[in-house]
């Protein structure tokens, strides 16, 4: 497996995680690991979005305004 891991385009963290998971997990343990991973990534995404909204001064009111408008272009009539 080590030879296979050396010839991939995975980063160092990804390779390390694969080495940690060499031995198959029980279905219950795998589901828990997947749940925790998704929770962590979701938390990081929330933080990124919060920072972006703060930097761009995006408020709930802005989202409300967006939800009330439509942005479809009207069809042009052929002459």
PDB file of C-alpha atoms in Angstrom:
ATOM      1  CA  UNK A   1       0.000   0.000   0.000  1.00  0.00           C
ATOM      2  CA  UNK A   2       2.885   2.373   0.731  1.00  0.00           C
ATOM      3  CA  UNK A   3       4.113   2.109  -2.864  1.00  0.00           C
ATOM      4  CA  UNK A   4       0.638   2.929  -4.131  1.00  0.00           C
ATOM      5  CA  UNK A   5       0.386   5.961  -1.851  1.00  0.00           C
ATOM      6  CA  UNK A   6       3.685   7.359  -3.094  1.00  0.00           C
ATOM      7  CA  UNK A   7       2.425   7.542  -6.690  1.00  0.00           C
ATOM      8  CA  UNK A   8      -0.728   9.571  -6.081  1.00  0.00           C
ATOM      9  CA  UNK A   9      -1.700  13.208  -6.242  1.00  0.00           C
ATOM     10  CA  UNK A  10      -2.807  13.181  -2.610  1.00  0.00           C
ATOM     11  CA  UNK A  11      -1.433  15.714  -0.184  1.00  0.00           C
ATOM     12  CA  UNK A  12       0.497  14.686   2.915  1.00  0.00           C
ATOM     13  CA  UNK A  13      -2.548  14.877   5.211  1.00  0.00           C
ATOM     14  CA  UNK A  14      -4.629  12.685   2.906  1.00  0.00           C
ATOM     15  CA  UNK A  15      -1.894  10.058   2.740  1.00  0.00           C
ATOM     16  CA  UNK A  16      -1.558  10.139   6.524  1.00  0.00           C
ATOM     17  CA  UNK A  17      -5.313   9.601   6.954  1.00  0.00           C
ATOM     18  CA  UNK A  18      -5.224   6.629   4.576  1.00  0.00           C
ATOM     19  CA  UNK A  19      -2.369   5.097   6.551  1.00  0.00           C
ATOM     20  CA  UNK A  20      -4.340   5.554   9.776  1.00  0.00           C
ATOM     21  CA  UNK A  21      -7.272   3.751   8.186  1.00  0.00           C
ATOM     22  CA  UNK A  22      -5.281   0.819   6.769  1.00  0.00           C
ATOM     23  CA  UNK A  23      -7.265  -1.621   8.851  1.00  0.00           C
ATOM     24  CA  UNK A  24     -10.972  -1.597   7.937  1.00  0.00           C
ATOM     25  CA  UNK A  25     -13.305  -0.127  10.542  1.00  0.00           C
ATOM     26  CA  UNK A  26     -16.584  -1.574  11.663  1.00  0.00           C
ATOM     27  CA  UNK A  27     -19.578  -0.072   9.863  1.00  0.00           C
ATOM     28  CA  UNK A  28     -20.576   1.711  13.089  1.00  0.00           C
ATOM     29  CA  UNK A  29     -17.102   3.224  13.567  1.00  0.00           C
ATOM     30  CA  UNK A  30     -16.922   4.256   9.906  1.00  0.00           C
ATOM     31  CA  UNK A  31     -20.298   6.002  10.095  1.00  0.00           C
ATOM     32  CA  UNK A  32     -19.202   7.844  13.246  1.00  0.00           C
ATOM     33  CA  UNK A  33     -15.920   8.907  11.642  1.00  0.00           C
ATOM     34  CA  UNK A  34     -17.781  10.121   8.555  1.00  0.00           C
ATOM     35  CA  UNK A  35     -20.308  12.006  10.728  1.00  0.00           C
ATOM     36  CA  UNK A  36     -17.527  13.722  12.687  1.00  0.00           C
ATOM     37  CA  UNK A  37     -15.643  14.597   9.495  1.00  0.00           C
ATOM     38  CA  UNK A  38     -18.721  16.170   7.913  1.00  0.00           C
ATOM     39  CA  UNK A  39     -19.399  18.077  11.147  1.00  0.00           C
ATOM     40  CA  UNK A  40     -15.820  19.434  11.199  1.00  0.00           C
ATOM     41  CA  UNK A  41     -15.871  20.428   7.520  1.00  0.00           C
ATOM     42  CA  UNK A  42     -19.296  22.039   7.947  1.00  0.00           C
ATOM     43  CA  UNK A  43     -18.010  24.059  10.887  1.00  0.00           C
ATOM     44  CA  UNK A  44     -15.013  25.243   8.856  1.00  0.00           C
ATOM     45  CA  UNK A  45     -17.306  26.202   5.979  1.00  0.00           C
ATOM     46  CA  UNK A  46     -19.576  28.153   8.344  1.00  0.00           C
ATOM     47  CA  UNK A  47     -16.555  30.067   9.666  1.00  0.00           C
ATOM     48  CA  UNK A  48     -15.367  30.851   6.145  1.00  0.00           C
ATOM     49  CA  UNK A  49     -18.798  32.121   5.107  1.00  0.00           C
ATOM     50  CA  UNK A  50     -19.152  34.175   8.294  1.00  0.00           C
ATOM     51  CA  UNK A  51     -15.793  35.842   7.633  1.00  0.00           C
ATOM     52  CA  UNK A  52     -16.696  36.503   3.994  1.00  0.00           C
ATOM     53  CA  UNK A  53     -20.047  38.030   4.987  1.00  0.00           C
ATOM     54  CA  UNK A  54     -18.335  40.228   7.565  1.00  0.00           C
ATOM     55  CA  UNK A  55     -15.667  41.385   5.090  1.00  0.00           C
ATOM     56  CA  UNK A  56     -18.287  42.192   2.438  1.00  0.00           C
ATOM     57  CA  UNK A  57     -20.797  43.694   4.917  1.00  0.00           C
ATOM     58  CA  UNK A  58     -23.425  41.156   3.889  1.00  0.00           C
ATOM     59  CA  UNK A  59     -26.428  41.128   6.206  1.00  0.00           C
ATOM     60  CA  UNK A  60     -29.625  39.113   6.609  1.00  0.00           C
ATOM     61  CA  UNK A  61     -31.462  42.030   5.029  1.00  0.00           C
ATOM     62  CA  UNK A  62     -29.313  41.645   1.921  1.00  0.00           C
ATOM     63  CA  UNK A  63     -30.325  37.987   1.639  1.00  0.00           C
ATOM     64  CA  UNK A  64     -33.973  38.939   2.191  1.00  0.00           C
ATOM     65  CA  UNK A  65     -33.763  41.463  -0.645  1.00  0.00           C
ATOM     66  CA  UNK A  66     -32.216  38.842  -2.922  1.00  0.00           C
ATOM     67  CA  UNK A  67     -34.973  36.367  -2.145  1.00  0.00           C
ATOM     68  CA  UNK A  68     -37.665  38.863  -3.157  1.00  0.00           C
ATOM     69  CA  UNK A  69     -36.196  39.671  -6.580  1.00  0.00           C
ATOM     70  CA  UNK A  70     -35.776  37.559  -9.665  1.00  0.00           C
ATOM     71  CA  UNK A  71     -32.764  37.732 -11.904  1.00  0.00           C
ATOM     72  CA  UNK A  72     -33.941  35.967 -15.033  1.00  0.00           C
ATOM     73  CA  UNK A  73     -33.337  37.892 -18.207  1.00  0.00           C
ATOM     74  CA  UNK A  74     -36.401  38.438 -20.323  1.00  0.00           C
ATOM     75  CA  UNK A  75     -36.366  36.744 -23.707  1.00  0.00           C
ATOM     76  CA  UNK A  76     -35.383  38.967 -26.591  1.00  0.00           C
ATOM     77  CA  UNK A  77     -37.825  39.080 -29.480  1.00  0.00           C
ATOM     78  CA  UNK A  78     -36.376  38.376 -32.907  1.00  0.00           C
ATOM     79  CA  UNK A  79     -36.976  41.236 -35.365  1.00  0.00           C
TER      80      UNK A  79
END
